[in-house]
Amino acid sequence: MSSQSPLSSQLYQRALKVMPGGVNSPVRAMRQIGREPIFIERGEGCELVDVDGNRYLDWVGSWGPMILGHADPGVVDAVTAAAARGTSFGAATEAEVELAEEVVSRVPSVEMVRMTSSGTEAAMSAVRLARAATGREAIVKFAGAYHGHSDGLLADAGSGLATLGIPASPGVTAAQASTTVVVPWNDRDAVERAFDQHPVAALIAEPVAANMGVVPPADGFLEFLREKTREGGAMLVFDEVITGFRLARGGAQELYGVEPDLTVLGKVLGGGLPAAAFAGPRATMEAVAPAGDVYQAGTLSGNPLATAAGLATLRRLDTEAYTRLGALTARLADGLASLAADRPLQVSSAPGLLTLFFSAEPVHDFASASSADLEAHARFCRSMLDRGVYPPPSQFEAWFVSLSHDEEAIDRTLEAAAEALSEVKA
């Protein structure tokens, strides 16, 4: 397969004239792997087909939502039927109630749900609710963690110490970032210092870090966060936009047995359409307008097409589905680990997720993830694309396993990876 796609290249040149960087989200530009973006025409199960007719085994899955695969017939039928009844009403619908009931039945810590259209909105709203509930301002987050692009959460300390955040993007003011305290993932001492030095409203964390690549929590770390936030009078917020309904029926909090005060959900929740939510116990959530005074709103929240896709997806994710997803992930992770045996590579995984780090040392936080060889990763990705396999075009993103993948797809991927790694080594 050629690395050059004439029609994709033409579309990219057109896009550069009317869209910043030629894309609507930065990682799609594929700049980290040193090539132009691929323009997709359609998805079929575990495969993508680009506008030039090239076919790829897809390990991105729209960055997580496509847990059933692309164009799943059940999801397509549900969305088609919903569209025939009307695409948006700006009024309450039965499907919103059904989706909220489905979430409540699955997620251990959740009694009430407020839907939004994006994970950014949901995380921003959860933080607002936590500040209102505690009467405090400081938010603790982990270096390298992404909780959407709201101003206060786009902060990074650039230090191993518990320090006040500095803006990580132009347009974010120092005042907006100053109430965010950034500490290293899996670092108990840094969390202790943050709570000693600041009146903390909430600590927000992905229970399995998945935006620095996949980095699971160290043994007992989530339990420590639960104990520390409770002791410090702060709220524990789990950002389960990626892990929710992927790691287990009730997300990472079910898998690890640790219940947060608030949960942020997205991706799988919408079954491939824009949908997210923040959720928690009734006593906390009833502070949200119109039940309470904490304001949040959204014209397209609970959109009929998104709720239809979400329900059609979640109702398929039973115990058997998660057993299969775990087995597929293990087959891929074990295969990559075998290929990595004599190379400076690390394979990190959780059910439905994995990352191949081009690093000689194990990865346990963002600093160690950042030490990975980005050029080697870029060469590997380009080589995989040439072989018809589409990995995440960033060292700091996860591979997403879907139920549409099978053993043959994994074996094809491992064969391509063996060849690609030989090229990288050469």
CSV table of C-alpha atoms in Angstrom, one decimal:
chain,number,residue,atom,x,y,z
A,1,MET,CA,0.0,0.0,0.0
A,2,SER,CA,1.4,3.4,-0.9
A,3,SER,CA,2.0,5.9,1.8
A,4,GLN,CA,0.9,8.6,-0.6
A,5,SER,CA,-2.9,8.9,-1.2
A,6,PRO,CA,-3.5,11.3,-4.1
A,7,LEU,CA,-7.2,12.1,-3.3
A,8,SER,CA,-6.4,12.4,0.5
A,9,SER,CA,-3.6,14.8,-0.4
A,10,GLN,CA,-5.8,16.9,-2.6
A,11,LEU,CA,-8.5,17.1,0.1
A,12,TYR,CA,-5.9,18.1,2.6
A,13,GLN,CA,-4.7,20.9,0.4
A,14,ARG,CA,-8.3,22.1,0.1
A,15,ALA,CA,-8.9,21.7,3.9
A,16,LEU,CA,-5.8,23.8,4.7
A,17,LYS,CA,-7.5,26.7,3.0
A,18,VAL,CA,-10.7,26.6,5.1
A,19,MET,CA,-9.8,24.7,8.4
A,20,PRO,CA,-7.0,25.4,10.9
A,21,GLY,CA,-4.3,22.9,10.1
A,22,GLY,CA,-6.6,21.3,7.7
A,23,VAL,CA,-8.4,19.3,10.4
A,24,ASN,CA,-11.1,19.7,13.1
A,25,SER,CA,-9.1,18.1,15.9
A,26,PRO,CA,-5.3,18.3,16.2
A,27,VAL,CA,-4.3,14.6,16.3
A,28,ARG,CA,-6.0,13.9,13.0
A,29,ALA,CA,-3.3,15.9,11.2
A,30,MET,CA,-0.8,13.1,11.8
A,31,ARG,CA,2.0,15.6,12.3
A,32,GLN,CA,3.5,13.6,15.1
A,33,ILE,CA,4.2,10.7,12.7
A,34,GLY,CA,5.4,13.0,9.9
A,35,ARG,CA,2.8,12.5,7.2
A,36,GLU,CA,-0.3,14.1,5.9
A,37,PRO,CA,-3.7,13.0,7.3
A,38,ILE,CA,-5.7,10.2,5.7
A,39,PHE,CA,-9.3,11.1,4.7
A,40,ILE,CA,-11.7,8.4,5.4
A,41,GLU,CA,-14.7,7.5,3.2
A,42,ARG,CA,-16.3,4.8,5.3
A,43,GLY,CA,-15.9,2.3,8.1
A,44,GLU,CA,-16.9,-1.4,8.0
A,45,GLY,CA,-16.6,-3.4,11.2
A,46,CYS,CA,-12.9,-3.3,12.2
A,47,GLU,CA,-11.8,-1.7,9.0
A,48,LEU,CA,-11.6,1.8,7.5
A,49,VAL,CA,-11.6,2.6,3.8
A,50,ASP,CA,-10.0,5.9,2.7
A,51,VAL,CA,-11.1,8.1,-0.2
A,52,ASP,CA,-8.4,6.4,-2.4
A,53,GLY,CA,-9.9,3.0,-1.8
A,54,ASN,CA,-7.1,1.9,0.6
A,55,ARG,CA,-8.3,-0.4,3.3
A,56,TYR,CA,-7.0,-0.5,6.9
A,57,LEU,CA,-7.4,-2.6,10.0
A,58,ASP,CA,-8.5,0.2,12.5
A,59,TRP,CA,-7.1,0.3,16.0
A,60,VAL,CA,-8.3,3.9,16.6
A,61,GLY,CA,-12.1,3.3,16.6
A,62,SER,CA,-12.9,7.0,16.5
A,63,TRP,CA,-10.7,7.3,19.7
A,64,GLY,CA,-12.9,4.9,21.7
A,65,PRO,CA,-16.6,5.1,20.9
A,66,MET,CA,-16.7,2.3,18.3
A,67,ILE,CA,-16.6,-0.6,20.7
A,68,LEU,CA,-19.0,-2.6,18.5
A,69,GLY,CA,-17.1,-1.6,15.3
A,70,HIS,CA,-18.0,0.7,12.5
A,71,ALA,CA,-21.5,0.8,11.0
A,72,ASP,CA,-22.8,-1.8,13.4
A,73,PRO,CA,-26.2,-2.8,11.9
A,74,GLY,CA,-28.0,-2.6,15.2
A,75,VAL,CA,-26.7,0.9,15.9
A,76,VAL,CA,-27.4,2.0,12.3
A,77,ASP,CA,-31.0,0.8,12.5
A,78,ALA,CA,-31.5,2.5,15.9
A,79,VAL,CA,-30.2,5.8,14.6
A,80,THR,CA,-32.1,5.6,11.3
A,81,ALA,CA,-35.3,5.0,13.2
A,82,ALA,CA,-34.7,7.9,15.5
A,83,ALA,CA,-33.8,10.2,12.6
A,84,ALA,CA,-37.1,9.4,10.9
A,85,ARG,CA,-38.9,10.7,14.0
A,86,GLY,CA,-36.9,13.9,14.1
A,87,THR,CA,-33.3,14.8,14.7
A,88,SER,CA,-33.6,17.3,17.5
A,89,PHE,CA,-36.5,18.8,19.6
A,90,GLY,CA,-34.9,20.8,22.4
A,91,ALA,CA,-37.4,19.1,24.6
A,92,ALA,CA,-37.4,16.0,26.9
A,93,THR,CA,-37.7,12.5,25.3
A,94,GLU,CA,-38.2,9.0,26.7
A,95,ALA,CA,-34.8,7.9,25.3
A,96,GLU,CA,-33.0,10.3,27.5
A,97,VAL,CA,-34.7,8.7,30.5
A,98,GLU,CA,-33.9,5.2,29.3
A,99,LEU,CA,-30.2,6.1,28.7
A,100,ALA,CA,-29.9,7.6,32.2
A,101,GLU,CA,-31.5,4.5,33.7
A,102,GLU,CA,-29.1,2.3,31.8
A,103,VAL,CA,-26.1,4.3,33.2
A,104,VAL,CA,-27.5,4.2,36.7
A,105,SER,CA,-28.0,0.4,36.5
A,106,ARG,CA,-24.3,0.0,35.4
A,107,VAL,CA,-22.1,2.5,37.3
A,108,PRO,CA,-21.8,1.7,41.0
A,109,SER,CA,-21.5,5.3,42.2
A,110,VAL,CA,-24.2,6.9,40.0
A,111,GLU,CA,-27.8,7.7,41.0
A,112,MET,CA,-28.5,10.6,38.6
A,113,VAL,CA,-27.1,11.7,35.2
A,114,ARG,CA,-26.9,15.0,33.4
A,115,MET,CA,-26.1,14.6,29.7
A,116,THR,CA,-23.9,17.0,27.6
A,117,SER,CA,-22.7,16.9,24.0
A,118,SER,CA,-18.9,16.4,24.7
A,119,GLY,CA,-16.5,15.2,27.3
A,120,THR,CA,-15.1,18.7,27.6
A,121,GLU,CA,-18.5,20.0,28.7
A,122,ALA,CA,-19.0,17.1,31.1
A,123,ALA,CA,-15.6,17.5,32.8
A,124,MET,CA,-16.0,21.3,33.1
A,125,SER,CA,-19.4,20.9,34.6
A,126,ALA,CA,-18.3,18.2,37.1
A,127,VAL,CA,-15.5,20.5,38.3
A,128,ARG,CA,-18.0,23.4,38.7
A,129,LEU,CA,-20.3,21.2,40.7
A,130,ALA,CA,-17.5,20.0,42.9
A,131,ARG,CA,-16.5,23.6,43.6
A,132,ALA,CA,-20.0,24.5,44.5
A,133,ALA,CA,-20.4,21.5,46.8
A,134,THR,CA,-17.2,22.2,48.7
A,135,GLY,CA,-17.0,26.0,48.5
A,136,ARG,CA,-13.3,25.7,47.5
A,137,GLU,CA,-11.5,26.5,44.2
A,138,ALA,CA,-8.3,24.4,43.8
A,139,ILE,CA,-8.5,21.4,41.5
A,140,VAL,CA,-5.8,18.7,41.5
A,141,LYS,CA,-5.1,16.9,38.2
A,142,PHE,CA,-2.3,14.7,37.0
A,143,ALA,CA,0.5,15.8,34.6
A,144,GLY,CA,-0.3,14.6,31.1
A,145,ALA,CA,-3.9,13.9,31.8
A,146,TYR,CA,-6.5,15.4,29.4
A,147,HIS,CA,-9.9,16.3,30.7
A,148,GLY,CA,-11.1,18.3,27.7
A,149,HIS,CA,-10.0,21.7,26.6
A,150,SER,CA,-11.8,24.0,29.2
A,151,ASP,CA,-9.5,26.7,30.3
A,152,GLY,CA,-8.8,25.6,33.9
A,153,LEU,CA,-8.0,22.0,33.0
A,154,LEU,CA,-5.5,23.0,30.3
A,155,ALA,CA,-2.7,23.4,32.8
A,156,ASP,CA,0.5,21.5,33.4
A,157,ALA,CA,3.1,22.1,36.1
A,158,GLY,CA,6.2,21.0,34.1
A,159,SER,CA,7.5,19.8,37.5
A,160,GLY,CA,7.5,16.8,39.7
A,161,LEU,CA,6.3,18.9,42.6
A,162,ALA,CA,2.8,19.9,43.6
A,163,THR,CA,2.7,23.4,42.1
A,164,LEU,CA,0.1,25.7,40.8
A,165,GLY,CA,-0.6,25.2,37.2
A,166,ILE,CA,0.6,27.4,34.4
A,167,PRO,CA,-1.3,27.9,31.1
A,168,ALA,CA,-0.7,25.1,28.6
A,169,SER,CA,-2.2,27.0,25.7
A,170,PRO,CA,-2.2,30.6,24.5
A,171,GLY,CA,-5.6,32.1,25.4
A,172,VAL,CA,-5.7,30.5,28.8
A,173,THR,CA,-5.0,33.1,31.4
A,174,ALA,CA,-2.7,32.6,34.4
A,175,ALA,CA,-5.7,33.3,36.6
A,176,GLN,CA,-7.7,30.5,35.0
A,177,ALA,CA,-4.8,28.0,35.4
A,178,SER,CA,-3.7,29.2,38.8
A,179,THR,CA,-6.4,27.2,40.7
A,180,THR,CA,-5.2,23.9,39.0
A,181,VAL,CA,-2.6,22.0,40.9
A,182,VAL,CA,-0.7,19.5,38.7
A,183,VAL,CA,1.1,16.4,40.2
A,184,PRO,CA,2.6,13.3,38.6
A,185,TRP,CA,0.4,10.3,38.1
A,186,ASN,CA,1.0,7.4,40.6
A,187,ASP,CA,2.9,9.7,42.9
A,188,ARG,CA,1.4,9.5,46.4
A,189,ASP,CA,3.9,12.0,48.0
A,190,ALA,CA,3.0,14.7,45.4
A,191,VAL,CA,-0.7,14.2,46.1
A,192,GLU,CA,0.0,14.5,49.8
A,193,ARG,CA,1.8,17.8,49.3
A,194,ALA,CA,-0.9,19.2,47.1
A,195,PHE,CA,-3.5,18.6,49.9
A,196,ASP,CA,-1.1,20.0,52.5
A,197,GLN,CA,-0.6,23.2,50.5
A,198,HIS,CA,-4.0,23.9,49.0
A,199,PRO,CA,-7.7,23.9,50.0
A,200,VAL,CA,-8.7,21.3,47.4
A,201,ALA,CA,-12.3,21.2,45.9
A,202,ALA,CA,-11.7,18.1,43.8
A,203,LEU,CA,-9.1,15.7,42.5
A,204,ILE,CA,-9.9,14.7,38.9
A,205,ALA,CA,-8.3,11.6,37.4
A,206,GLU,CA,-8.7,9.0,34.7
A,207,PRO,CA,-8.7,5.8,36.8
A,208,VAL,CA,-6.6,4.3,34.1
A,209,ALA,CA,-4.6,7.1,32.4
A,210,ALA,CA,-5.2,6.9,28.7
A,211,ASN,CA,-4.2,10.3,27.4
A,212,MET,CA,-0.4,9.8,28.0
A,213,GLY,CA,-0.8,6.4,26.4
A,214,VAL,CA,-2.3,3.7,28.6
A,215,VAL,CA,-0.8,3.9,32.1
A,216,PRO,CA,-2.7,1.9,34.8
A,217,PRO,CA,-2.7,3.0,38.4
A,218,ALA,CA,-0.1,1.5,40.7
A,219,ASP,CA,-1.3,-1.0,43.2
A,220,GLY,CA,-3.5,0.7,45.8
A,221,PHE,CA,-3.2,4.1,44.1
A,222,LEU,CA,-6.9,4.6,43.4
A,223,GLU,CA,-7.8,3.5,47.0
A,224,PHE,CA,-5.2,6.0,48.2
A,225,LEU,CA,-6.9,8.8,46.2
A,226,ARG,CA,-10.3,7.8,47.6
A,227,GLU,CA,-9.0,7.9,51.2
A,228,LYS,CA,-7.1,11.2,50.7
A,229,THR,CA,-10.0,13.1,49.1
A,230,ARG,CA,-12.3,11.9,51.8
A,231,GLU,CA,-9.9,12.8,54.5
A,232,GLY,CA,-9.3,16.3,52.9
A,233,GLY,CA,-13.0,17.1,52.4
A,234,ALA,CA,-12.5,17.1,48.6
A,235,MET,CA,-14.5,15.4,45.9
A,236,LEU,CA,-12.9,12.5,43.9
A,237,VAL,CA,-13.9,12.9,40.2
A,238,PHE,CA,-13.2,10.0,37.9
A,239,ASP,CA,-13.0,10.9,34.2
A,240,GLU,CA,-14.3,7.8,32.6
A,241,VAL,CA,-14.8,9.3,29.2
A,242,ILE,CA,-12.4,6.6,27.8
A,243,THR,CA,-12.7,3.9,30.5
A,244,GLY,CA,-16.4,4.0,31.0
A,245,PHE,CA,-18.2,1.0,29.6
A,246,ARG,CA,-14.9,-0.1,28.0
A,247,LEU,CA,-13.0,-1.7,30.9
A,248,ALA,CA,-16.1,-3.3,32.4
A,249,ARG,CA,-19.9,-3.0,32.5
A,250,GLY,CA,-19.6,-0.3,35.1
A,251,GLY,CA,-16.3,1.1,34.0
A,252,ALA,CA,-13.0,1.3,35.8
A,253,GLN,CA,-14.7,2.0,39.1
A,254,GLU,CA,-16.3,-1.4,38.9
A,255,LEU,CA,-13.2,-3.1,37.8
A,256,TYR,CA,-11.1,-1.6,40.6
A,257,GLY,CA,-13.8,-1.4,43.3
A,258,VAL,CA,-13.3,2.3,44.0
A,259,GLU,CA,-16.3,4.6,43.9
A,260,PRO,CA,-15.8,8.3,43.1
A,261,ASP,CA,-18.0,11.2,44.2
A,262,LEU,CA,-18.6,12.3,40.5
A,263,THR,CA,-18.1,10.5,37.2
A,264,VAL,CA,-17.5,11.9,33.8
A,265,LEU,CA,-18.7,9.7,30.9
A,266,GLY,CA,-18.5,9.9,27.1
A,267,LYS,CA,-17.3,8.1,23.9
A,268,VAL,CA,-19.0,4.6,24.3
A,269,LEU,CA,-21.9,6.4,26.0
A,270,GLY,CA,-22.9,7.9,22.6
A,271,GLY,CA,-22.2,4.8,20.5
A,272,GLY,CA,-20.3,6.9,17.9
A,273,LEU,CA,-22.4,10.0,18.1
A,274,PRO,CA,-21.7,13.2,20.2
A,275,ALA,CA,-22.8,12.4,23.8
A,276,ALA,CA,-21.3,12.7,27.2
A,277,ALA,CA,-22.5,13.1,30.8
A,278,PHE,CA,-21.5,13.9,34.4
A,279,ALA,CA,-23.1,11.8,37.1
A,280,GLY,CA,-23.1,10.9,40.7
A,281,PRO,CA,-25.2,10.4,43.9
A,282,ARG,CA,-28.7,12.1,44.0
A,283,ALA,CA,-27.7,14.4,46.9
A,284,THR,CA,-24.9,15.9,44.9
A,285,MET,CA,-26.5,16.0,41.5
A,286,GLU,CA,-29.7,17.7,42.7
A,287,ALA,CA,-27.6,20.8,43.1
A,288,VAL,CA,-27.6,21.1,39.3
A,289,ALA,CA,-30.2,23.4,37.7
A,290,PRO,CA,-33.2,23.3,37.6
A,291,ALA,CA,-33.2,21.2,40.7
A,292,GLY,CA,-30.5,23.4,42.3
A,293,ASP,CA,-28.5,26.5,41.6
A,294,VAL,CA,-25.4,25.1,39.8
A,295,TYR,CA,-26.1,26.1,36.2
A,296,GLN,CA,-25.5,23.9,33.2
A,297,ALA,CA,-27.3,23.7,29.9
A,298,GLY,CA,-27.0,22.5,26.3
A,299,THR,CA,-29.2,22.8,23.3
A,300,LEU,CA,-28.3,19.3,21.9
A,301,SER,CA,-27.8,17.5,25.2
A,302,GLY,CA,-29.6,14.2,25.1
A,303,ASN,CA,-30.0,14.4,21.3
A,304,PRO,CA,-32.4,11.7,20.0
A,305,LEU,CA,-29.8,10.3,17.6
A,306,ALA,CA,-27.1,10.1,20.2
A,307,THR,CA,-29.3,8.5,22.8
A,308,ALA,CA,-30.5,6.0,20.3
A,309,ALA,CA,-26.9,5.0,19.4
A,310,GLY,CA,-25.9,5.0,23.0
A,311,LEU,CA,-28.7,2.7,24.1
A,312,ALA,CA,-28.2,0.3,21.1
A,313,THR,CA,-24.5,0.1,22.1
A,314,LEU,CA,-24.8,-0.3,25.8
A,315,ARG,CA,-27.5,-3.0,25.6
A,316,ARG,CA,-25.1,-5.2,23.6
A,317,LEU,CA,-22.3,-4.9,26.2
A,318,ASP,CA,-23.0,-7.8,28.5
A,319,THR,CA,-20.8,-10.1,30.5
A,320,GLU,CA,-20.0,-12.2,27.5
A,321,ALA,CA,-19.0,-9.1,25.5
A,322,TYR,CA,-16.5,-7.9,28.1
A,323,THR,CA,-15.0,-11.4,28.4
A,324,ARG,CA,-14.4,-11.4,24.7
A,325,LEU,CA,-13.1,-7.9,24.7
A,326,GLY,CA,-10.6,-8.8,27.5
A,327,ALA,CA,-9.5,-11.9,25.6
A,328,LEU,CA,-8.9,-10.0,22.4
A,329,THR,CA,-6.9,-7.3,24.2
A,330,ALA,CA,-4.8,-9.9,25.9
A,331,ARG,CA,-4.1,-11.7,22.6
A,332,LEU,CA,-2.9,-8.4,21.0
A,333,ALA,CA,-1.0,-7.2,24.1
A,334,ASP,CA,0.8,-10.6,24.5
A,335,GLY,CA,1.6,-10.7,20.8
A,336,LEU,CA,3.1,-7.3,20.8
A,337,ALA,CA,5.0,-8.0,24.1
A,338,SER,CA,6.5,-11.1,22.4
A,339,LEU,CA,7.7,-8.9,19.5
A,340,ALA,CA,9.0,-6.4,21.9
A,341,ALA,CA,11.1,-8.9,23.9
A,342,ASP,CA,14.5,-7.9,22.4
A,343,ARG,CA,13.7,-4.3,21.7
A,344,PRO,CA,13.4,-1.1,23.8
A,345,LEU,CA,9.6,-1.4,23.9
A,346,GLN,CA,6.9,-1.5,26.6
A,347,VAL,CA,3.4,-2.8,26.2
A,348,SER,CA,0.9,-1.4,28.6
A,349,SER,CA,-2.8,-2.5,28.6
A,350,ALA,CA,-6.2,-2.6,30.3
A,351,PRO,CA,-9.3,-4.4,28.9
A,352,GLY,CA,-10.1,-2.8,25.6
A,353,LEU,CA,-7.0,-0.5,25.6
A,354,LEU,CA,-3.3,-0.7,25.1
A,355,THR,CA,-0.2,1.3,24.2
A,356,LEU,CA,3.1,0.2,22.6
A,357,PHE,CA,5.7,2.6,24.1
A,358,PHE,CA,9.0,3.0,22.3
A,359,SER,CA,10.8,3.2,25.6
A,360,ALA,CA,13.6,1.1,27.2
A,361,GLU,CA,12.1,1.7,30.7
A,362,PRO,CA,8.6,0.9,32.1
A,363,VAL,CA,6.2,3.8,31.9
A,364,HIS,CA,4.4,4.8,35.1
A,365,ASP,CA,3.6,8.5,34.5
A,366,PHE,CA,3.8,11.3,32.0
A,367,ALA,CA,7.5,12.0,32.5
A,368,SER,CA,8.4,8.4,31.7
A,369,ALA,CA,6.0,8.3,28.8
A,370,SER,CA,7.6,11.5,27.4
A,371,SER,CA,11.0,9.8,27.4
A,372,ALA,CA,9.7,7.5,24.6
A,373,ASP,CA,11.4,7.6,21.2
A,374,LEU,CA,8.9,9.6,19.2
A,375,GLU,CA,10.8,9.2,15.9
A,376,ALA,CA,10.8,5.4,16.2
A,377,HIS,CA,7.1,5.5,17.0
A,378,ALA,CA,6.5,7.7,13.9
A,379,ARG,CA,8.5,5.3,11.6
A,380,PHE,CA,6.5,2.4,13.1
A,381,CYS,CA,3.2,4.0,12.4
A,382,ARG,CA,4.1,5.0,8.9
A,383,SER,CA,5.2,1.4,8.2
A,384,MET,CA,2.0,0.0,9.7
A,385,LEU,CA,-0.1,2.3,7.5
A,386,ASP,CA,1.8,1.1,4.5
A,387,ARG,CA,0.8,-2.5,5.5
A,388,GLY,CA,-2.9,-1.6,5.9
A,389,VAL,CA,-2.9,-1.3,9.6
A,390,TYR,CA,-4.1,2.0,11.2
A,391,PRO,CA,-2.6,2.5,14.7
A,392,PRO,CA,-3.1,5.7,16.7
A,393,PRO,CA,-0.9,8.4,15.1
A,394,SER,CA,0.5,9.5,18.4
A,395,GLN,CA,2.7,7.9,21.0
A,396,PHE,CA,0.4,9.3,23.7
A,397,GLU,CA,-2.9,7.8,22.6
A,398,ALA,CA,-4.4,4.4,23.1
A,399,TRP,CA,-5.1,1.5,20.7
A,400,PHE,CA,-8.8,0.7,21.0
A,401,VAL,CA,-9.9,-2.9,20.7
A,402,SER,CA,-13.5,-3.5,19.5
A,403,LEU,CA,-15.8,-6.5,19.4
A,404,SER,CA,-15.6,-6.4,15.6
A,405,HIS,CA,-11.9,-7.4,15.8
A,406,ASP,CA,-11.3,-11.1,15.7
A,407,GLU,CA,-8.3,-13.4,16.1
A,408,GLU,CA,-7.5,-13.1,12.4
A,409,ALA,CA,-7.4,-9.3,12.6
A,410,ILE,CA,-5.0,-9.5,15.5
A,411,ASP,CA,-2.8,-12.0,13.8
A,412,ARG,CA,-2.6,-9.8,10.7
A,413,THR,CA,-1.7,-6.8,12.9
A,414,LEU,CA,1.0,-8.8,14.7
A,415,GLU,CA,2.5,-9.9,11.3
A,416,ALA,CA,2.5,-6.3,10.1
A,417,ALA,CA,4.0,-5.1,13.4
A,418,ALA,CA,6.8,-7.6,13.2
A,419,GLU,CA,7.8,-6.3,9.8
A,420,ALA,CA,7.4,-2.7,10.8
A,421,LEU,CA,9.5,-3.1,13.9
A,422,SER,CA,12.2,-4.7,11.8
A,423,GLU,CA,12.2,-1.6,9.6
A,424,VAL,CA,12.3,0.7,12.6
A,425,LYS,CA,15.3,-1.3,14.1
A,426,ALA,CA,17.1,-1.2,10.7
